[in-house]
PDB file of C-alpha atoms in Angstrom:
ATOM      1  CA  ASP Q 147     103.819  85.335  89.163  1.00  0.00           C
ATOM      2  CA  SER Q 148     103.562  87.319  85.919  1.00  0.00           C
ATOM      3  CA  GLY Q 149     105.663  84.900  83.883  1.00  0.00           C
ATOM      4  CA  VAL Q 150     108.330  87.541  83.245  1.00  0.00           C
ATOM      5  CA  THR Q 151     111.687  86.716  84.788  1.00  0.00           C
ATOM      6  CA  GLN Q 152     114.554  89.038  85.562  1.00  0.00           C
ATOM      7  CA  THR Q 153     118.073  88.311  86.728  1.00  0.00           C
ATOM      8  CA  PRO Q 154     119.829  89.119  88.908  1.00  0.00           C
ATOM      9  CA  LYS Q 155     117.505  90.230  91.720  1.00  0.00           C
ATOM     10  CA  HIS Q 156     120.147  92.410  93.296  1.00  0.00           C
ATOM     11  CA  LEU Q 157     123.329  93.916  91.936  1.00  0.00           C
ATOM     12  CA  ILE Q 158     125.891  95.931  93.858  1.00  0.00           C
ATOM     13  CA  THR Q 159     128.710  97.548  91.953  1.00  0.00           C
ATOM     14  CA  ALA Q 160     131.016 100.538  91.960  1.00  0.00           C
ATOM     15  CA  THR Q 161     130.977 103.788  90.056  1.00  0.00           C
ATOM     16  CA  GLY Q 162     132.485 103.553  86.589  1.00  0.00           C
ATOM     17  CA  GLN Q 163     131.615  99.895  86.181  1.00  0.00           C
ATOM     18  CA  ARG Q 164     129.383  98.183  83.606  1.00  0.00           C
ATOM     19  CA  VAL Q 165     126.542  95.770  84.317  1.00  0.00           C
ATOM     20  CA  THR Q 166     124.067  93.720  82.302  1.00  0.00           C
ATOM     21  CA  LEU Q 167     120.487  93.079  83.378  1.00  0.00           C
ATOM     22  CA  ARG Q 168     118.584  90.224  81.817  1.00  0.00           C
ATOM     23  CA  CYS Q 169     114.882  89.764  81.117  1.00  0.00           C
ATOM     24  CA  SER Q 170     112.893  86.831  79.738  1.00  0.00           C
ATOM     25  CA  PRO Q 171     109.383  87.739  78.567  1.00  0.00           C
ATOM     26  CA  ARG Q 172     106.258  85.620  78.932  1.00  0.00           C
ATOM     27  CA  SER Q 173     105.888  82.829  76.435  1.00  0.00           C
ATOM     28  CA  GLY Q 174     104.377  84.244  73.236  1.00  0.00           C
ATOM     29  CA  ASP Q 175     105.040  87.900  74.032  1.00  0.00           C
ATOM     30  CA  LEU Q 176     107.071  89.713  71.396  1.00  0.00           C
ATOM     31  CA  SER Q 177     107.447  93.118  73.067  1.00  0.00           C
ATOM     32  CA  VAL Q 178     109.836  93.880  75.891  1.00  0.00           C
ATOM     33  CA  TYR Q 179     109.881  97.179  77.738  1.00  0.00           C
ATOM     34  CA  TRP Q 180     112.456  98.462  80.231  1.00  0.00           C
ATOM     35  CA  TYR Q 181     111.558 100.896  83.013  1.00  0.00           C
ATOM     36  CA  GLN Q 182     113.608 102.561  85.738  1.00  0.00           C
ATOM     37  CA  GLN Q 183     112.119 103.251  89.167  1.00  0.00           C
ATOM     38  CA  SER Q 184     113.962 105.719  91.369  1.00  0.00           C
ATOM     39  CA  LEU Q 185     112.914 107.764  94.375  1.00  0.00           C
ATOM     40  CA  ASP Q 186     113.332 111.126  92.653  1.00  0.00           C
ATOM     41  CA  GLN Q 187     112.160 110.291  89.110  1.00  0.00           C
ATOM     42  CA  GLY Q 188     109.524 107.655  89.824  1.00  0.00           C
ATOM     43  CA  LEU Q 189     108.803 105.057  87.135  1.00  0.00           C
ATOM     44  CA  GLN Q 190     110.207 106.056  83.762  1.00  0.00           C
ATOM     45  CA  PHE Q 191     110.107 104.283  80.430  1.00  0.00           C
ATOM     46  CA  LEU Q 192     113.528 103.588  78.973  1.00  0.00           C
ATOM     47  CA  ILE Q 193     113.177 101.561  75.793  1.00  0.00           C
ATOM     48  CA  GLN Q 194     110.988  99.058  73.933  1.00  0.00           C
ATOM     49  CA  TYR Q 195     111.905  96.183  71.654  1.00  0.00           C
ATOM     50  CA  TYR Q 196     109.529  94.262  69.442  1.00  0.00           C
ATOM     51  CA  ASN Q 197     110.607  90.935  67.977  1.00  0.00           C
ATOM     52  CA  GLY Q 198     114.254  91.906  68.013  1.00  0.00           C
ATOM     53  CA  GLU Q 199     113.920  95.458  66.770  1.00  0.00           C
ATOM     54  CA  GLU Q 200     113.996  98.694  68.718  1.00  0.00           C
ATOM     55  CA  ARG Q 201     110.498 100.184  68.635  1.00  0.00           C
ATOM     56  CA  ALA Q 202     110.560 103.195  70.950  1.00  0.00           C
ATOM     57  CA  LYS Q 203     112.958 105.128  73.129  1.00  0.00           C
ATOM     58  CA  GLY Q 204     112.184 107.076  76.249  1.00  0.00           C
ATOM     59  CA  ASN Q 205     114.416 108.725  78.813  1.00  0.00           C
ATOM     60  CA  ILE Q 206     117.348 106.404  78.255  1.00  0.00           C
ATOM     61  CA  LEU Q 207     120.844 107.757  78.800  1.00  0.00           C
ATOM     62  CA  GLU Q 208     123.505 107.336  76.122  1.00  0.00           C
ATOM     63  CA  ARG Q 209     125.497 105.239  78.620  1.00  0.00           C
ATOM     64  CA  PHE Q 210     122.653 102.713  78.573  1.00  0.00           C
ATOM     65  CA  SER Q 211     121.847 100.332  75.741  1.00  0.00           C
ATOM     66  CA  ALA Q 212     119.634  97.334  75.201  1.00  0.00           C
ATOM     67  CA  GLN Q 213     119.004  94.543  72.769  1.00  0.00           C
ATOM     68  CA  GLN Q 214     116.539  91.735  72.193  1.00  0.00           C
ATOM     69  CA  PHE Q 215     117.846  88.400  71.024  1.00  0.00           C
ATOM     70  CA  PRO Q 216     116.282  85.861  68.614  1.00  0.00           C
ATOM     71  CA  ASP Q 217     114.907  83.858  71.549  1.00  0.00           C
ATOM     72  CA  LEU Q 218     113.219  87.146  72.609  1.00  0.00           C
ATOM     73  CA  HIS Q 219     115.052  87.604  75.872  1.00  0.00           C
ATOM     74  CA  SER Q 220     116.412  91.096  76.376  1.00  0.00           C
ATOM     75  CA  GLU Q 221     119.425  92.609  78.050  1.00  0.00           C
ATOM     76  CA  LEU Q 222     119.878  96.125  79.375  1.00  0.00           C
ATOM     77  CA  ASN Q 223     123.506  97.257  79.517  1.00  0.00           C
ATOM     78  CA  LEU Q 224     124.460 100.081  81.848  1.00  0.00           C
ATOM     79  CA  SER Q 225     127.983 101.469  81.602  1.00  0.00           C
ATOM     80  CA  SER Q 226     130.109 104.131  83.289  1.00  0.00           C
ATOM     81  CA  LEU Q 227     127.811 103.787  86.238  1.00  0.00           C
ATOM     82  CA  GLU Q 228     127.129 106.739  88.502  1.00  0.00           C
ATOM     83  CA  LEU Q 229     125.644 106.909  91.982  1.00  0.00           C
ATOM     84  CA  GLY Q 230     122.449 108.275  90.481  1.00  0.00           C
ATOM     85  CA  ASP Q 231     121.928 105.119  88.450  1.00  0.00           C
ATOM     86  CA  SER Q 232     121.000 103.270  91.632  1.00  0.00           C
ATOM     87  CA  ALA Q 233     117.393 102.223  91.096  1.00  0.00           C
ATOM     88  CA  LEU Q 234     114.996  99.372  90.474  1.00  0.00           C
ATOM     89  CA  TYR Q 235     114.974  98.297  86.848  1.00  0.00           C
ATOM     90  CA  PHE Q 236     111.833  96.583  85.623  1.00  0.00           C
ATOM     91  CA  CYS Q 237     111.223  94.646  82.487  1.00  0.00           C
ATOM     92  CA  ALA Q 238     107.719  94.149  81.122  1.00  0.00           C
ATOM     93  CA  SER Q 239     106.356  92.186  78.206  1.00  0.00           C
ATOM     94  CA  SER Q 240     103.148  92.356  76.205  1.00  0.00           C
ATOM     95  CA  PRO Q 241     101.461  90.114  73.660  1.00  0.00           C
ATOM     96  CA  PRO Q 242     101.517  90.960  69.914  1.00  0.00           C
ATOM     97  CA  GLN Q 243      98.051  92.540  69.819  1.00  0.00           C
ATOM     98  CA  GLY Q 244      97.666  93.520  73.437  1.00  0.00           C
ATOM     99  CA  ASN Q 245      98.012  96.698  75.404  1.00  0.00           C
ATOM    100  CA  GLU Q 246      98.495  95.118  78.799  1.00  0.00           C
ATOM    101  CA  GLN Q 247     102.043  94.885  80.112  1.00  0.00           C
ATOM    102  CA  PHE Q 248     103.182  92.194  82.514  1.00  0.00           C
ATOM    103  CA  PHE Q 249     106.009  93.199  84.819  1.00  0.00           C
ATOM    104  CA  GLY Q 250     108.883  91.176  86.142  1.00  0.00           C
ATOM    105  CA  PRO Q 251     110.035  91.337  89.780  1.00  0.00           C
ATOM    106  CA  GLY Q 252     112.787  93.846  88.962  1.00  0.00           C
ATOM    107  CA  THR Q 253     116.529  94.107  89.468  1.00  0.00           C
ATOM    108  CA  ARG Q 254     117.697  96.370  92.263  1.00  0.00           C
ATOM    109  CA  LEU Q 255     120.934  98.072  91.267  1.00  0.00           C
ATOM    110  CA  THR Q 256     123.073  99.732  93.905  1.00  0.00           C
ATOM    111  CA  VAL Q 257     126.056 101.792  92.761  1.00  0.00           C
ATOM    112  CA  LEU Q 258     128.558 102.548  95.519  1.00  0.00           C
TER     113      LEU Q 258
ATOM    114  CA  ALA X  92     102.481 117.645  77.273  1.00  0.00           C
ATOM    115  CA  GLN X  93     101.083 114.220  78.040  1.00  0.00           C
ATOM    116  CA  SER X  94     101.253 113.394  81.705  1.00  0.00           C
ATOM    117  CA  VAL X  95      99.672 111.508  84.584  1.00  0.00           C
ATOM    118  CA  THR X  96      99.123 113.108  87.968  1.00  0.00           C
ATOM    119  CA  GLN X  97      98.338 111.315  91.192  1.00  0.00           C
ATOM    120  CA  LEU X  98      97.105 113.941  93.554  1.00  0.00           C
ATOM    121  CA  ASP X  99      97.933 112.225  96.837  1.00  0.00           C
ATOM    122  CA  SER X 100     101.344 110.800  97.659  1.00  0.00           C
ATOM    123  CA  GLN X 101     100.087 109.095 100.826  1.00  0.00           C
ATOM    124  CA  VAL X 102      96.616 108.019 101.912  1.00  0.00           C
ATOM    125  CA  PRO X 103      96.021 106.553 105.378  1.00  0.00           C
ATOM    126  CA  VAL X 104      92.674 104.842 105.907  1.00  0.00           C
ATOM    127  CA  PHE X 105      91.159 102.674 108.596  1.00  0.00           C
ATOM    128  CA  GLU X 106      90.455  99.019 107.934  1.00  0.00           C
ATOM    129  CA  GLU X 107      86.990  98.365 106.420  1.00  0.00           C
ATOM    130  CA  ALA X 108      86.629 102.033 105.434  1.00  0.00           C
ATOM    131  CA  PRO X 109      86.202 103.078 101.787  1.00  0.00           C
ATOM    132  CA  VAL X 110      89.074 104.614  99.853  1.00  0.00           C
ATOM    133  CA  GLU X 111      89.523 106.635  96.684  1.00  0.00           C
ATOM    134  CA  LEU X 112      92.897 107.167  95.040  1.00  0.00           C
ATOM    135  CA  ARG X 113      92.864 110.005  92.559  1.00  0.00           C
ATOM    136  CA  CYS X 114      94.419 110.109  89.117  1.00  0.00           C
ATOM    137  CA  ASN X 115      94.234 112.725  86.392  1.00  0.00           C
ATOM    138  CA  TYR X 116      95.792 112.635  82.969  1.00  0.00           C
ATOM    139  CA  SER X 117      96.623 115.276  80.424  1.00  0.00           C
ATOM    140  CA  SER X 118      96.035 114.461  76.776  1.00  0.00           C
ATOM    141  CA  SER X 119      94.186 115.869  73.793  1.00  0.00           C
ATOM    142  CA  VAL X 120      93.722 112.424  72.267  1.00  0.00           C
ATOM    143  CA  SER X 121      92.268 109.135  73.428  1.00  0.00           C
ATOM    144  CA  VAL X 122      94.327 107.193  75.909  1.00  0.00           C
ATOM    145  CA  TYR X 123      94.260 103.818  77.557  1.00  0.00           C
ATOM    146  CA  LEU X 124      94.407 103.877  81.358  1.00  0.00           C
ATOM    147  CA  PHE X 125      95.683 101.413  83.938  1.00  0.00           C
ATOM    148  CA  TRP X 126      96.086 101.000  87.668  1.00  0.00           C
ATOM    149  CA  TYR X 127      98.971  98.911  88.991  1.00  0.00           C
ATOM    150  CA  VAL X 128      99.755  97.878  92.566  1.00  0.00           C
ATOM    151  CA  GLN X 129     103.234  97.366  93.966  1.00  0.00           C
ATOM    152  CA  TYR X 130     103.656  95.481  97.227  1.00  0.00           C
ATOM    153  CA  PRO X 131     106.916  95.980  99.146  1.00  0.00           C
ATOM    154  CA  ASN X 132     109.915  94.499  97.342  1.00  0.00           C
ATOM    155  CA  GLN X 133     107.801  93.224  94.476  1.00  0.00           C
ATOM    156  CA  GLY X 134     107.049  94.098  90.880  1.00  0.00           C
ATOM    157  CA  LEU X 135     103.931  95.767  89.542  1.00  0.00           C
ATOM    158  CA  GLN X 136     100.677  93.875  89.263  1.00  0.00           C
ATOM    159  CA  LEU X 137      97.834  95.049  87.064  1.00  0.00           C
ATOM    160  CA  LEU X 138      94.672  95.886  89.021  1.00  0.00           C
ATOM    161  CA  LEU X 139      92.465  97.027  86.162  1.00  0.00           C
ATOM    162  CA  LYS X 140      92.453  98.735  82.796  1.00  0.00           C
ATOM    163  CA  TYR X 141      90.270 100.984  80.673  1.00  0.00           C
ATOM    164  CA  LEU X 142      90.563 100.637  76.921  1.00  0.00           C
ATOM    165  CA  SER X 143      87.038 101.530  75.741  1.00  0.00           C
ATOM    166  CA  GLY X 144      83.384 100.842  76.476  1.00  0.00           C
ATOM    167  CA  SER X 145      81.853 101.073  79.927  1.00  0.00           C
ATOM    168  CA  THR X 146      83.417 103.843  81.970  1.00  0.00           C
ATOM    169  CA  LEU X 147      83.164 101.804  85.181  1.00  0.00           C
ATOM    170  CA  VAL X 148      85.861  99.200  85.243  1.00  0.00           C
ATOM    171  CA  LYS X 149      86.107  96.408  87.779  1.00  0.00           C
ATOM    172  CA  GLY X 150      89.417  94.851  88.686  1.00  0.00           C
ATOM    173  CA  ILE X 151      90.956  92.358  91.012  1.00  0.00           C
ATOM    174  CA  ASN X 152      90.793  92.393  94.817  1.00  0.00           C
ATOM    175  CA  GLY X 153      87.509  94.338  94.857  1.00  0.00           C
ATOM    176  CA  PHE X 154      88.897  97.484  93.234  1.00  0.00           C
ATOM    177  CA  GLU X 155      87.080  99.499  90.599  1.00  0.00           C
ATOM    178  CA  ALA X 156      87.779 102.697  88.689  1.00  0.00           C
ATOM    179  CA  GLU X 157      85.708 105.173  86.749  1.00  0.00           C
ATOM    180  CA  PHE X 158      86.880 106.847  83.574  1.00  0.00           C
ATOM    181  CA  ASN X 159      85.679 110.429  83.260  1.00  0.00           C
ATOM    182  CA  LYS X 160      86.622 111.964  79.932  1.00  0.00           C
ATOM    183  CA  SER X 161      85.345 115.457  80.696  1.00  0.00           C
ATOM    184  CA  GLN X 162      87.369 115.645  83.889  1.00  0.00           C
ATOM    185  CA  THR X 163      90.267 113.612  82.442  1.00  0.00           C
ATOM    186  CA  SER X 164      90.237 111.445  85.538  1.00  0.00           C
ATOM    187  CA  PHE X 165      90.504 107.763  86.357  1.00  0.00           C
ATOM    188  CA  HIS X 166      90.033 107.446  90.113  1.00  0.00           C
ATOM    189  CA  LEU X 167      90.456 104.119  91.874  1.00  0.00           C
ATOM    190  CA  ARG X 168      87.991 103.055  94.555  1.00  0.00           C
ATOM    191  CA  LYS X 169      87.388 100.254  97.006  1.00  0.00           C
ATOM    192  CA  PRO X 170      84.337 100.181  99.287  1.00  0.00           C
ATOM    193  CA  SER X 171      86.080  98.412 102.176  1.00  0.00           C
ATOM    194  CA  VAL X 172      89.836  98.072 102.519  1.00  0.00           C
ATOM    195  CA  HIS X 173      91.828  95.339 104.240  1.00  0.00           C
ATOM    196  CA  ILE X 174      95.229  95.363 105.867  1.00  0.00           C
ATOM    197  CA  SER X 175      96.522  93.408 102.876  1.00  0.00           C
ATOM    198  CA  ASP X 176      95.712  96.375 100.599  1.00  0.00           C
ATOM    199  CA  THR X 177      98.622  98.306 102.103  1.00  0.00           C
ATOM    200  CA  ALA X 178     100.845  98.962  99.091  1.00  0.00           C
ATOM    201  CA  GLU X 179     101.786 101.607  96.550  1.00  0.00           C
ATOM    202  CA  TYR X 180      99.365 102.217  93.709  1.00  0.00           C
ATOM    203  CA  PHE X 181     100.348 103.601  90.335  1.00  0.00           C
ATOM    204  CA  CYS X 182      98.112 105.113  87.697  1.00  0.00           C
ATOM    205  CA  ALA X 183      99.455 104.771  84.164  1.00  0.00           C
ATOM    206  CA  ALA X 184      98.449 105.868  80.674  1.00  0.00           C
ATOM    207  CA  GLN X 185      99.252 104.696  77.190  1.00  0.00           C
ATOM    208  CA  PHE X 186      99.400 107.691  74.906  1.00  0.00           C
ATOM    209  CA  PRO X 187      99.574 107.243  71.123  1.00  0.00           C
ATOM    210  CA  HIS X 188     103.247 107.058  70.154  1.00  0.00           C
ATOM    211  CA  GLY X 189     103.087 105.558  66.690  1.00  0.00           C
ATOM    212  CA  ALA X 190     102.627 102.051  65.321  1.00  0.00           C
ATOM    213  CA  GLY X 191     103.437  99.344  67.795  1.00  0.00           C
ATOM    214  CA  SER X 192     104.651 101.618  70.550  1.00  0.00           C
ATOM    215  CA  TYR X 193     102.735 101.228  73.784  1.00  0.00           C
ATOM    216  CA  GLN X 194     104.968 102.527  76.524  1.00  0.00           C
ATOM    217  CA  LEU X 195     103.356 103.516  79.791  1.00  0.00           C
ATOM    218  CA  THR X 196     103.548 106.918  81.415  1.00  0.00           C
ATOM    219  CA  PHE X 197     103.211 106.557  85.169  1.00  0.00           C
ATOM    220  CA  GLY X 198     102.072 108.841  87.924  1.00  0.00           C
ATOM    221  CA  LYS X 199     104.295 109.320  90.967  1.00  0.00           C
ATOM    222  CA  GLY X 200     102.357 106.739  92.965  1.00  0.00           C
ATOM    223  CA  THR X 201     100.104 106.807  96.037  1.00  0.00           C
ATOM    224  CA  LYS X 202     101.077 104.905  99.165  1.00  0.00           C
ATOM    225  CA  LEU X 203      97.986 103.433 100.758  1.00  0.00           C
ATOM    226  CA  SER X 204      98.358 102.607 104.446  1.00  0.00           C
ATOM    227  CA  VAL X 205      95.531 100.646 106.018  1.00  0.00           C
ATOM    228  CA  ILE X 206      95.298 101.200 109.771  1.00  0.00           C
ATOM    229  CA  PRO X 207      93.948  98.367 111.926  1.00  0.00           C
TER     230      PRO X 207
END
């Protein structure tokens, strides 16, 4: 158990819908990262937040957005969902001065 | 461009045999390197990391990796594998992206299958 929690574990929805994925980092970690794992693209970095502020953006679609709240939990919002958005979405957290990232168990999103 | 390449998508190996999973990276600057393992239906667990210092890094579950700057490689090795090592292994790099940004760039993964 890494100490990073993600909810829900599974999510099944339809095309065009909007969903919210939630992540709680390890106690004391200020950074939260979101990654997408799909069969064709592999593991790709989406976005990073540090202590409530966006720090870096990767291959995140405009239909996707994220935020980190004062209690440091983070939410990833996916809208106008398409079949190709079906994937595993991982959250990771890291300590203030550390390089190591601790991954949550992931949320499996299925878009029908 | 900065990238990570895992040369083998699948590696079958007999139980108690040695294994090497290959990883190469492309970068003109210093990088930090990691190996993660993903068991079926689970998240990623860190096996080991190279930040600086000794080029031979030891990790959990008997795994080790060697950083080779001249060959830009970071191959993962285990002298004797067990059935429980069956999983997917990911090599990852942290390239410099500016202050406070430490996102990981992953390879495509190598599926290790240990045959009884």
